[in-house]
Amino acid sequence: MSRSIRPDAVLVQAVIAGALSFAHLHDLAAAAGQSGWKAWAYPVSVDLLLVAAWRRLRAGRSRSSWTWFAIALCASLGANVATAGMLDLHHVPGWLRILVAGWPALAFLGGTLLVHSPTEPASAPTPVGDEPAAPEVEMHRTDTPEPTPASAPAPELPAAAPKPAAAAPAIPPALLDHARSIADTHRAETGEPITADALTARLGLPAATCHAIAAQLQLT
């Protein structure tokens, strides 16, 4: 999704100031004997050094950034003042020609130092082991502590009585006869006595009742 560009007064002012400074640096370089593309390269060099020094100042990484920022700012301001009628551009003095001719080497040196200057190392945290230990304080009691009375032995609790075994459920005689007839029928058909599990499955009663019946019929 494209964002609409809104006109900003500060941005417009920056563009105007940059264009005027760029033109003044070009005119000064051309008057000092730098013709053709060389005259256009000078304002680019000055503005790049100014921007690089400003970025280093904002990052706070090097104190030399102020020096190179001041040098680039003086070059830009000097060109603005010189082209405002303070200097005859048709008869440029020799010292100005020397400054213009030596600017590329100076700008290269400043840009290299700004880019490759080492960053300040972060302060290492203080190790915990180096902290001074707290002084030991000895405390002495002046009063005599009272003897602690011996605690009386706890009374022994009586052993818990064993729980009585669960009583076997009462089996009705009719149910017992029915289970006996099932066991007899199974012996007659298979020739073997019926097991307690088989009797439980045939009766379909609770397991406790079936086991009681099997115990009375002496089934395994």
JSON list of C-alpha atoms in Angstrom, two decimals:
[
{"chain": "A", "resi": 1, "resn": "MET", "atom": "CA", "xyz": [0.00, 0.00, 0.00]},
{"chain": "A", "resi": 2, "resn": "SER", "atom": "CA", "xyz": [1.57, 3.27, -1.11]},
{"chain": "A", "resi": 3, "resn": "ARG", "atom": "CA", "xyz": [1.90, 6.07, 1.40]},
{"chain": "A", "resi": 4, "resn": "SER", "atom": "CA", "xyz": [1.00, 9.60, 0.39]},
{"chain": "A", "resi": 5, "resn": "ILE", "atom": "CA", "xyz": [3.81, 12.17, 0.56]},
{"chain": "A", "resi": 6, "resn": "ARG", "atom": "CA", "xyz": [2.81, 15.15, 2.63]},
{"chain": "A", "resi": 7, "resn": "PRO", "atom": "CA", "xyz": [4.58, 18.49, 2.16]},
{"chain": "A", "resi": 8, "resn": "ASP", "atom": "CA", "xyz": [6.55, 19.47, 5.25]},
{"chain": "A", "resi": 9, "resn": "ALA", "atom": "CA", "xyz": [7.94, 22.97, 5.91]},
{"chain": "A", "resi": 10, "resn": "VAL", "atom": "CA", "xyz": [11.15, 21.62, 7.41]},
{"chain": "A", "resi": 11, "resn": "LEU", "atom": "CA", "xyz": [11.71, 19.29, 4.45]},
{"chain": "A", "resi": 12, "resn": "VAL", "atom": "CA", "xyz": [11.11, 22.08, 1.95]},
{"chain": "A", "resi": 13, "resn": "GLN", "atom": "CA", "xyz": [13.47, 24.34, 3.86]},
{"chain": "A", "resi": 14, "resn": "ALA", "atom": "CA", "xyz": [16.13, 21.62, 3.92]},
{"chain": "A", "resi": 15, "resn": "VAL", "atom": "CA", "xyz": [15.83, 21.12, 0.16]},
{"chain": "A", "resi": 16, "resn": "ILE", "atom": "CA", "xyz": [16.17, 24.85, -0.50]},
{"chain": "A", "resi": 17, "resn": "ALA", "atom": "CA", "xyz": [19.15, 25.25, 1.83]},
{"chain": "A", "resi": 18, "resn": "GLY", "atom": "CA", "xyz": [20.84, 22.17, 0.36]},
{"chain": "A", "resi": 19, "resn": "ALA", "atom": "CA", "xyz": [20.35, 23.38, -3.22]},
{"chain": "A", "resi": 20, "resn": "LEU", "atom": "CA", "xyz": [21.72, 26.85, -2.47]},
{"chain": "A", "resi": 21, "resn": "SER", "atom": "CA", "xyz": [24.72, 25.49, -0.56]},
{"chain": "A", "resi": 22, "resn": "PHE", "atom": "CA", "xyz": [25.35, 22.99, -3.35]},
{"chain": "A", "resi": 23, "resn": "ALA", "atom": "CA", "xyz": [25.33, 25.76, -5.95]},
{"chain": "A", "resi": 24, "resn": "HIS", "atom": "CA", "xyz": [27.62, 28.01, -3.90]},
{"chain": "A", "resi": 25, "resn": "LEU", "atom": "CA", "xyz": [30.17, 25.23, -3.42]},
{"chain": "A", "resi": 26, "resn": "HIS", "atom": "CA", "xyz": [30.08, 24.52, -7.16]},
{"chain": "A", "resi": 27, "resn": "ASP", "atom": "CA", "xyz": [30.60, 28.17, -8.06]},
{"chain": "A", "resi": 28, "resn": "LEU", "atom": "CA", "xyz": [33.50, 28.50, -5.61]},
{"chain": "A", "resi": 29, "resn": "ALA", "atom": "CA", "xyz": [35.19, 25.34, -6.89]},
{"chain": "A", "resi": 30, "resn": "ALA", "atom": "CA", "xyz": [34.77, 26.49, -10.50]},
{"chain": "A", "resi": 31, "resn": "ALA", "atom": "CA", "xyz": [36.23, 29.91, -9.65]},
{"chain": "A", "resi": 32, "resn": "ALA", "atom": "CA", "xyz": [39.22, 28.20, -7.97]},
{"chain": "A", "resi": 33, "resn": "GLY", "atom": "CA", "xyz": [40.13, 26.38, -11.17]},
{"chain": "A", "resi": 34, "resn": "GLN", "atom": "CA", "xyz": [38.12, 23.15, -10.81]},
{"chain": "A", "resi": 35, "resn": "SER", "atom": "CA", "xyz": [36.18, 22.93, -14.06]},
{"chain": "A", "resi": 36, "resn": "GLY", "atom": "CA", "xyz": [33.75, 20.37, -15.46]},
{"chain": "A", "resi": 37, "resn": "TRP", "atom": "CA", "xyz": [32.67, 17.44, -13.32]},
{"chain": "A", "resi": 38, "resn": "LYS", "atom": "CA", "xyz": [35.26, 18.31, -10.68]},
{"chain": "A", "resi": 39, "resn": "ALA", "atom": "CA", "xyz": [33.35, 21.45, -9.73]},
{"chain": "A", "resi": 40, "resn": "TRP", "atom": "CA", "xyz": [30.21, 19.34, -9.14]},
{"chain": "A", "resi": 41, "resn": "ALA", "atom": "CA", "xyz": [32.10, 16.75, -7.07]},
{"chain": "A", "resi": 42, "resn": "TYR", "atom": "CA", "xyz": [33.15, 19.30, -4.43]},
{"chain": "A", "resi": 43, "resn": "PRO", "atom": "CA", "xyz": [29.66, 20.03, -3.01]},
{"chain": "A", "resi": 44, "resn": "VAL", "atom": "CA", "xyz": [28.90, 16.31, -2.95]},
{"chain": "A", "resi": 45, "resn": "SER", "atom": "CA", "xyz": [32.09, 15.69, -0.96]},
{"chain": "A", "resi": 46, "resn": "VAL", "atom": "CA", "xyz": [31.34, 18.45, 1.55]},
{"chain": "A", "resi": 47, "resn": "ASP", "atom": "CA", "xyz": [27.72, 17.36, 2.09]},
{"chain": "A", "resi": 48, "resn": "LEU", "atom": "CA", "xyz": [28.67, 13.69, 2.50]},
{"chain": "A", "resi": 49, "resn": "LEU", "atom": "CA", "xyz": [31.27, 14.54, 5.14]},
{"chain": "A", "resi": 50, "resn": "LEU", "atom": "CA", "xyz": [28.73, 16.72, 6.93]},
{"chain": "A", "resi": 51, "resn": "VAL", "atom": "CA", "xyz": [26.12, 13.95, 6.95]},
{"chain": "A", "resi": 52, "resn": "ALA", "atom": "CA", "xyz": [28.62, 11.29, 8.08]},
{"chain": "A", "resi": 53, "resn": "ALA", "atom": "CA", "xyz": [29.83, 13.46, 10.98]},
{"chain": "A", "resi": 54, "resn": "TRP", "atom": "CA", "xyz": [26.24, 14.24, 12.01]},
{"chain": "A", "resi": 55, "resn": "ARG", "atom": "CA", "xyz": [25.30, 10.57, 12.07]},
{"chain": "A", "resi": 56, "resn": "ARG", "atom": "CA", "xyz": [28.30, 9.77, 14.25]},
{"chain": "A", "resi": 57, "resn": "LEU", "atom": "CA", "xyz": [27.34, 12.61, 16.58]},
{"chain": "A", "resi": 58, "resn": "ARG", "atom": "CA", "xyz": [23.85, 11.21, 17.00]},
{"chain": "A", "resi": 59, "resn": "ALA", "atom": "CA", "xyz": [25.25, 7.76, 17.72]},
{"chain": "A", "resi": 60, "resn": "GLY", "atom": "CA", "xyz": [27.65, 9.27, 20.28]},
{"chain": "A", "resi": 61, "resn": "ARG", "atom": "CA", "xyz": [30.50, 6.96, 19.30]},
{"chain": "A", "resi": 62, "resn": "SER", "atom": "CA", "xyz": [33.44, 9.33, 18.76]},
{"chain": "A", "resi": 63, "resn": "ARG", "atom": "CA", "xyz": [34.53, 12.72, 20.04]},
{"chain": "A", "resi": 64, "resn": "SER", "atom": "CA", "xyz": [36.34, 13.47, 16.77]},
{"chain": "A", "resi": 65, "resn": "SER", "atom": "CA", "xyz": [32.94, 13.69, 15.07]},
{"chain": "A", "resi": 66, "resn": "TRP", "atom": "CA", "xyz": [32.61, 17.27, 16.35]},
{"chain": "A", "resi": 67, "resn": "THR", "atom": "CA", "xyz": [35.89, 18.19, 14.65]},
{"chain": "A", "resi": 68, "resn": "TRP", "atom": "CA", "xyz": [34.90, 16.84, 11.25]},
{"chain": "A", "resi": 69, "resn": "PHE", "atom": "CA", "xyz": [31.39, 18.24, 11.57]},
{"chain": "A", "resi": 70, "resn": "ALA", "atom": "CA", "xyz": [32.85, 21.71, 12.22]},
{"chain": "A", "resi": 71, "resn": "ILE", "atom": "CA", "xyz": [35.26, 21.39, 9.26]},
{"chain": "A", "resi": 72, "resn": "ALA", "atom": "CA", "xyz": [32.47, 20.43, 6.84]},
{"chain": "A", "resi": 73, "resn": "LEU", "atom": "CA", "xyz": [30.19, 23.14, 8.23]},
{"chain": "A", "resi": 74, "resn": "CYS", "atom": "CA", "xyz": [32.91, 25.80, 7.84]},
{"chain": "A", "resi": 75, "resn": "ALA", "atom": "CA", "xyz": [33.50, 24.70, 4.23]},
{"chain": "A", "resi": 76, "resn": "SER", "atom": "CA", "xyz": [29.78, 25.01, 3.45]},
{"chain": "A", "resi": 77, "resn": "LEU", "atom": "CA", "xyz": [29.36, 28.35, 5.25]},
{"chain": "A", "resi": 78, "resn": "GLY", "atom": "CA", "xyz": [32.58, 29.68, 3.75]},
{"chain": "A", "resi": 79, "resn": "ALA", "atom": "CA", "xyz": [31.34, 28.96, 0.25]},
{"chain": "A", "resi": 80, "resn": "ASN", "atom": "CA", "xyz": [28.01, 30.65, 0.99]},
{"chain": "A", "resi": 81, "resn": "VAL", "atom": "CA", "xyz": [29.71, 33.78, 2.32]},
{"chain": "A", "resi": 82, "resn": "ALA", "atom": "CA", "xyz": [32.38, 33.89, -0.42]},
{"chain": "A", "resi": 83, "resn": "THR", "atom": "CA", "xyz": [29.83, 33.75, -3.22]},
{"chain": "A", "resi": 84, "resn": "ALA", "atom": "CA", "xyz": [27.66, 36.46, -1.61]},
{"chain": "A", "resi": 85, "resn": "GLY", "atom": "CA", "xyz": [29.93, 39.25, -2.91]},
{"chain": "A", "resi": 86, "resn": "MET", "atom": "CA", "xyz": [32.62, 39.04, -0.23]},
{"chain": "A", "resi": 87, "resn": "LEU", "atom": "CA", "xyz": [35.11, 37.57, -2.70]},
{"chain": "A", "resi": 88, "resn": "ASP", "atom": "CA", "xyz": [35.90, 38.41, -6.30]},
{"chain": "A", "resi": 89, "resn": "LEU", "atom": "CA", "xyz": [35.34, 35.11, -8.07]},
{"chain": "A", "resi": 90, "resn": "HIS", "atom": "CA", "xyz": [37.24, 36.37, -11.14]},
{"chain": "A", "resi": 91, "resn": "HIS", "atom": "CA", "xyz": [40.41, 36.96, -9.09]},
{"chain": "A", "resi": 92, "resn": "VAL", "atom": "CA", "xyz": [40.50, 34.15, -6.48]},
{"chain": "A", "resi": 93, "resn": "PRO", "atom": "CA", "xyz": [43.47, 34.41, -4.06]},
{"chain": "A", "resi": 94, "resn": "GLY", "atom": "CA", "xyz": [46.09, 31.71, -4.06]},
{"chain": "A", "resi": 95, "resn": "TRP", "atom": "CA", "xyz": [45.39, 30.45, -0.52]},
{"chain": "A", "resi": 96, "resn": "LEU", "atom": "CA", "xyz": [41.78, 29.70, -1.52]},
{"chain": "A", "resi": 97, "resn": "ARG", "atom": "CA", "xyz": [42.96, 27.74, -4.55]},
{"chain": "A", "resi": 98, "resn": "ILE", "atom": "CA", "xyz": [45.21, 25.71, -2.22]},
{"chain": "A", "resi": 99, "resn": "LEU", "atom": "CA", "xyz": [42.30, 24.99, 0.15]},
{"chain": "A", "resi": 100, "resn": "VAL", "atom": "CA", "xyz": [40.03, 23.89, -2.69]},
{"chain": "A", "resi": 101, "resn": "ALA", "atom": "CA", "xyz": [42.72, 21.70, -4.22]},
{"chain": "A", "resi": 102, "resn": "GLY", "atom": "CA", "xyz": [43.53, 20.07, -0.88]},
{"chain": "A", "resi": 103, "resn": "TRP", "atom": "CA", "xyz": [39.90, 19.45, 0.12]},
{"chain": "A", "resi": 104, "resn": "PRO", "atom": "CA", "xyz": [39.54, 15.95, -1.51]},
{"chain": "A", "resi": 105, "resn": "ALA", "atom": "CA", "xyz": [42.38, 14.52, 0.57]},
{"chain": "A", "resi": 106, "resn": "LEU", "atom": "CA", "xyz": [41.04, 16.14, 3.74]},
{"chain": "A", "resi": 107, "resn": "ALA", "atom": "CA", "xyz": [37.49, 14.85, 3.07]},
{"chain": "A", "resi": 108, "resn": "PHE", "atom": "CA", "xyz": [38.78, 11.34, 2.39]},
{"chain": "A", "resi": 109, "resn": "LEU", "atom": "CA", "xyz": [40.74, 11.35, 5.63]},
{"chain": "A", "resi": 110, "resn": "GLY", "atom": "CA", "xyz": [37.74, 12.57, 7.62]},
{"chain": "A", "resi": 111, "resn": "GLY", "atom": "CA", "xyz": [35.35, 10.06, 6.07]},
{"chain": "A", "resi": 112, "resn": "THR", "atom": "CA", "xyz": [37.76, 7.18, 6.68]},
{"chain": "A", "resi": 113, "resn": "LEU", "atom": "CA", "xyz": [38.27, 8.11, 10.32]},
{"chain": "A", "resi": 114, "resn": "LEU", "atom": "CA", "xyz": [34.53, 8.52, 10.87]},
{"chain": "A", "resi": 115, "resn": "VAL", "atom": "CA", "xyz": [33.67, 5.16, 9.35]},
{"chain": "A", "resi": 116, "resn": "HIS", "atom": "CA", "xyz": [36.49, 3.10, 10.86]},
{"chain": "A", "resi": 117, "resn": "SER", "atom": "CA", "xyz": [36.84, 4.74, 14.25]},
{"chain": "A", "resi": 118, "resn": "PRO", "atom": "CA", "xyz": [36.57, 2.15, 17.07]},
{"chain": "A", "resi": 119, "resn": "THR", "atom": "CA", "xyz": [33.47, 2.18, 19.20]},
{"chain": "A", "resi": 120, "resn": "GLU", "atom": "CA", "xyz": [33.69, 2.78, 22.90]},
{"chain": "A", "resi": 121, "resn": "PRO", "atom": "CA", "xyz": [33.54, -0.55, 24.77]},
{"chain": "A", "resi": 122, "resn": "ALA", "atom": "CA", "xyz": [30.65, -1.05, 27.11]},
{"chain": "A", "resi": 123, "resn": "SER", "atom": "CA", "xyz": [31.51, -1.05, 30.77]},
{"chain": "A", "resi": 124, "resn": "ALA", "atom": "CA", "xyz": [31.81, -4.59, 32.06]},
{"chain": "A", "resi": 125, "resn": "PRO", "atom": "CA", "xyz": [29.53, -5.51, 34.95]},
{"chain": "A", "resi": 126, "resn": "THR", "atom": "CA", "xyz": [31.19, -5.83, 38.31]},
{"chain": "A", "resi": 127, "resn": "PRO", "atom": "CA", "xyz": [31.49, -9.50, 39.27]},
{"chain": "A", "resi": 128, "resn": "VAL", "atom": "CA", "xyz": [29.55, -10.55, 42.30]},
{"chain": "A", "resi": 129, "resn": "GLY", "atom": "CA", "xyz": [32.55, -12.24, 43.87]},
{"chain": "A", "resi": 130, "resn": "ASP", "atom": "CA", "xyz": [34.50, -8.97, 44.19]},
{"chain": "A", "resi": 131, "resn": "GLU", "atom": "CA", "xyz": [31.90, -7.28, 46.38]},
{"chain": "A", "resi": 132, "resn": "PRO", "atom": "CA", "xyz": [33.08, -6.80, 49.96]},
{"chain": "A", "resi": 133, "resn": "ALA", "atom": "CA", "xyz": [31.58, -9.28, 52.35]},
{"chain": "A", "resi": 134, "resn": "ALA", "atom": "CA", "xyz": [29.37, -8.01, 55.13]},
{"chain": "A", "resi": 135, "resn": "PRO", "atom": "CA", "xyz": [31.16, -7.86, 58.50]},
{"chain": "A", "resi": 136, "resn": "GLU", "atom": "CA", "xyz": [30.28, -10.56, 60.95]},
{"chain": "A", "resi": 137, "resn": "VAL", "atom": "CA", "xyz": [28.62, -9.40, 64.16]},
{"chain": "A", "resi": 138, "resn": "GLU", "atom": "CA", "xyz": [28.97, -11.49, 67.31]},
{"chain": "A", "resi": 139, "resn": "MET", "atom": "CA", "xyz": [26.11, -11.35, 69.79]},
{"chain": "A", "resi": 140, "resn": "HIS", "atom": "CA", "xyz": [26.49, -12.35, 73.45]},
{"chain": "A", "resi": 141, "resn": "ARG", "atom": "CA", "xyz": [23.57, -12.82, 75.84]},
{"chain": "A", "resi": 142, "resn": "THR", "atom": "CA", "xyz": [23.91, -11.35, 79.29]},
{"chain": "A", "resi": 143, "resn": "ASP", "atom": "CA", "xyz": [20.94, -13.17, 80.84]},
{"chain": "A", "resi": 144, "resn": "THR", "atom": "CA", "xyz": [20.94, -16.85, 81.73]},
{"chain": "A", "resi": 145, "resn": "PRO", "atom": "CA", "xyz": [18.45, -18.82, 79.66]},
{"chain": "A", "resi": 146, "resn": "GLU", "atom": "CA", "xyz": [15.91, -20.79, 81.68]},
{"chain": "A", "resi": 147, "resn": "PRO", "atom": "CA", "xyz": [16.09, -24.56, 81.36]},
{"chain": "A", "resi": 148, "resn": "THR", "atom": "CA", "xyz": [13.46, -26.00, 79.11]},
{"chain": "A", "resi": 149, "resn": "PRO", "atom": "CA", "xyz": [11.26, -28.51, 80.98]},
{"chain": "A", "resi": 150, "resn": "ALA", "atom": "CA", "xyz": [11.39, -32.01, 79.65]},
{"chain": "A", "resi": 151, "resn": "SER", "atom": "CA", "xyz": [8.33, -32.83, 77.66]},
{"chain": "A", "resi": 152, "resn": "ALA", "atom": "CA", "xyz": [6.16, -35.63, 78.98]},
{"chain": "A", "resi": 153, "resn": "PRO", "atom": "CA", "xyz": [6.09, -38.77, 76.85]},
{"chain": "A", "resi": 154, "resn": "ALA", "atom": "CA", "xyz": [3.07, -39.01, 74.65]},
{"chain": "A", "resi": 155, "resn": "PRO", "atom": "CA", "xyz": [0.56, -41.66, 75.72]},
{"chain": "A", "resi": 156, "resn": "GLU", "atom": "CA", "xyz": [0.55, -44.79, 73.62]},
{"chain": "A", "resi": 157, "resn": "LEU", "atom": "CA", "xyz": [-2.57, -45.25, 71.57]},
{"chain": "A", "resi": 158, "resn": "PRO", "atom": "CA", "xyz": [-4.24, -48.66, 71.66]},
{"chain": "A", "resi": 159, "resn": "ALA", "atom": "CA", "xyz": [-3.81, -50.76, 68.61]},
{"chain": "A", "resi": 160, "resn": "ALA", "atom": "CA", "xyz": [-6.72, -50.59, 66.25]},
{"chain": "A", "resi": 161, "resn": "ALA", "atom": "CA", "xyz": [-8.92, -53.63, 66.30]},
{"chain": "A", "resi": 162, "resn": "PRO", "atom": "CA", "xyz": [-8.88, -55.65, 63.08]},
{"chain": "A", "resi": 163, "resn": "LYS", "atom": "CA", "xyz": [-11.87, -55.13, 60.89]},
{"chain": "A", "resi": 164, "resn": "PRO", "atom": "CA", "xyz": [-14.23, -58.07, 60.82]},
{"chain": "A", "resi": 165, "resn": "ALA", "atom": "CA", "xyz": [-14.40, -59.92, 57.59]},
{"chain": "A", "resi": 166, "resn": "ALA", "atom": "CA", "xyz": [-17.38, -59.20, 55.47]},
{"chain": "A", "resi": 167, "resn": "ALA", "atom": "CA", "xyz": [-20.13, -61.71, 56.07]},
{"chain": "A", "resi": 168, "resn": "ALA", "atom": "CA", "xyz": [-21.06, -63.95, 53.17]},
{"chain": "A", "resi": 169, "resn": "PRO", "atom": "CA", "xyz": [-24.38, -63.03, 51.60]},
{"chain": "A", "resi": 170, "resn": "ALA", "atom": "CA", "xyz": [-27.32, -65.29, 52.45]},
{"chain": "A", "resi": 171, "resn": "ILE", "atom": "CA", "xyz": [-28.23, -67.63, 49.60]},
{"chain": "A", "resi": 172, "resn": "PRO", "atom": "CA", "xyz": [-31.90, -68.55, 49.18]},
{"chain": "A", "resi": 173, "resn": "PRO", "atom": "CA", "xyz": [-32.49, -72.32, 48.97]},
{"chain": "A", "resi": 174, "resn": "ALA", "atom": "CA", "xyz": [-34.26, -71.96, 45.63]},
{"chain": "A", "resi": 175, "resn": "LEU", "atom": "CA", "xyz": [-31.27, -70.17, 44.14]},
{"chain": "A", "resi": 176, "resn": "LEU", "atom": "CA", "xyz": [-28.92, -72.75, 45.56]},
{"chain": "A", "resi": 177, "resn": "ASP", "atom": "CA", "xyz": [-31.01, -75.55, 44.02]},
{"chain": "A", "resi": 178, "resn": "HIS", "atom": "CA", "xyz": [-31.03, -73.74, 40.68]},
{"chain": "A", "resi": 179, "resn": "ALA", "atom": "CA", "xyz": [-27.24, -73.38, 40.74]},
{"chain": "A", "resi": 180, "resn": "ARG", "atom": "CA", "xyz": [-26.89, -77.09, 41.70]},
{"chain": "A", "resi": 181, "resn": "SER", "atom": "CA", "xyz": [-29.05, -78.11, 38.75]},
{"chain": "A", "resi": 182, "resn": "ILE", "atom": "CA", "xyz": [-26.89, -76.02, 36.40]},
{"chain": "A", "resi": 183, "resn": "ALA", "atom": "CA", "xyz": [-23.78, -77.71, 37.79]},
{"chain": "A", "resi": 184, "resn": "ASP", "atom": "CA", "xyz": [-25.31, -81.17, 37.38]},
{"chain": "A", "resi": 185, "resn": "THR", "atom": "CA", "xyz": [-26.38, -80.45, 33.81]},
{"chain": "A", "resi": 186, "resn": "HIS", "atom": "CA", "xyz": [-22.88, -79.22, 32.96]},
{"chain": "A", "resi": 187, "resn": "ARG", "atom": "CA", "xyz": [-21.32, -82.39, 34.46]},
{"chain": "A", "resi": 188, "resn": "ALA", "atom": "CA", "xyz": [-23.72, -84.57, 32.48]},
{"chain": "A", "resi": 189, "resn": "GLU", "atom": "CA", "xyz": [-22.95, -82.81, 29.20]},
{"chain": "A", "resi": 190, "resn": "THR", "atom": "CA", "xyz": [-19.20, -82.40, 29.52]},
{"chain": "A", "resi": 191, "resn": "GLY", "atom": "CA", "xyz": [-18.24, -85.01, 32.08]},
{"chain": "A", "resi": 192, "resn": "GLU", "atom": "CA", "xyz": [-16.38, -82.37, 34.11]},
{"chain": "A", "resi": 193, "resn": "PRO", "atom": "CA", "xyz": [-17.49, -80.27, 37.08]},
{"chain": "A", "resi": 194, "resn": "ILE", "atom": "CA", "xyz": [-18.45, -76.68, 36.29]},
{"chain": "A", "resi": 195, "resn": "THR", "atom": "CA", "xyz": [-16.03, -73.97, 37.39]},
{"chain": "A", "resi": 196, "resn": "ALA", "atom": "CA", "xyz": [-16.93, -71.00, 39.57]},
{"chain": "A", "resi": 197, "resn": "ASP", "atom": "CA", "xyz": [-16.36, -68.55, 36.67]},
{"chain": "A", "resi": 198, "resn": "ALA", "atom": "CA", "xyz": [-18.62, -70.57, 34.37]},
{"chain": "A", "resi": 199, "resn": "LEU", "atom": "CA", "xyz": [-21.31, -70.72, 37.01]},
{"chain": "A", "resi": 200, "resn": "THR", "atom": "CA", "xyz": [-21.05, -66.95, 37.53]},
{"chain": "A", "resi": 201, "resn": "ALA", "atom": "CA", "xyz": [-21.49, -66.41, 33.80]},
{"chain": "A", "resi": 202, "resn": "ARG", "atom": "CA", "xyz": [-24.53, -68.74, 33.68]},
{"chain": "A", "resi": 203, "resn": "LEU", "atom": "CA", "xyz": [-26.27, -67.19, 36.66]},
{"chain": "A", "resi": 204, "resn": "GLY", "atom": "CA", "xyz": [-25.62, -63.53, 35.78]},
{"chain": "A", "resi": 205, "resn": "LEU", "atom": "CA", "xyz": [-25.63, -62.51, 39.46]},
{"chain": "A", "resi": 206, "resn": "PRO", "atom": "CA", "xyz": [-23.19, -60.32, 41.45]},
{"chain": "A", "resi": 207, "resn": "ALA", "atom": "CA", "xyz": [-19.74, -61.81, 41.90]},
{"chain": "A", "resi": 208, "resn": "ALA", "atom": "CA", "xyz": [-20.03, -62.02, 45.71]},
{"chain": "A", "resi": 209, "resn": "THR", "atom": "CA", "xyz": [-23.27, -64.03, 45.50]},
{"chain": "A", "resi": 210, "resn": "CYS", "atom": "CA", "xyz": [-21.87, -66.35, 42.83]},
{"chain": "A", "resi": 211, "resn": "HIS", "atom": "CA", "xyz": [-18.71, -67.00, 44.83]},
{"chain": "A", "resi": 212, "resn": "ALA", "atom": "CA", "xyz": [-20.80, -67.82, 47.92]},
{"chain": "A", "resi": 213, "resn": "ILE", "atom": "CA", "xyz": [-22.86, -70.30, 45.88]},
{"chain": "A", "resi": 214, "resn": "ALA", "atom": "CA", "xyz": [-19.69, -71.84, 44.42]},
{"chain": "A", "resi": 215, "resn": "ALA", "atom": "CA", "xyz": [-18.25, -72.20, 47.92]},
{"chain": "A", "resi": 216, "resn": "GLN", "atom": "CA", "xyz": [-21.35, -74.03, 49.15]},
{"chain": "A", "resi": 217, "resn": "LEU", "atom": "CA", "xyz": [-21.33, -76.29, 46.08]},
{"chain": "A", "resi": 218, "resn": "GLN", "atom": "CA", "xyz": [-17.57, -76.79, 46.57]},
{"chain": "A", "resi": 219, "resn": "LEU", "atom": "CA", "xyz": [-16.69, -75.59, 43.04]},
{"chain": "A", "resi": 220, "resn": "THR", "atom": "CA", "xyz": [-13.28, -74.33, 42.08]}
]
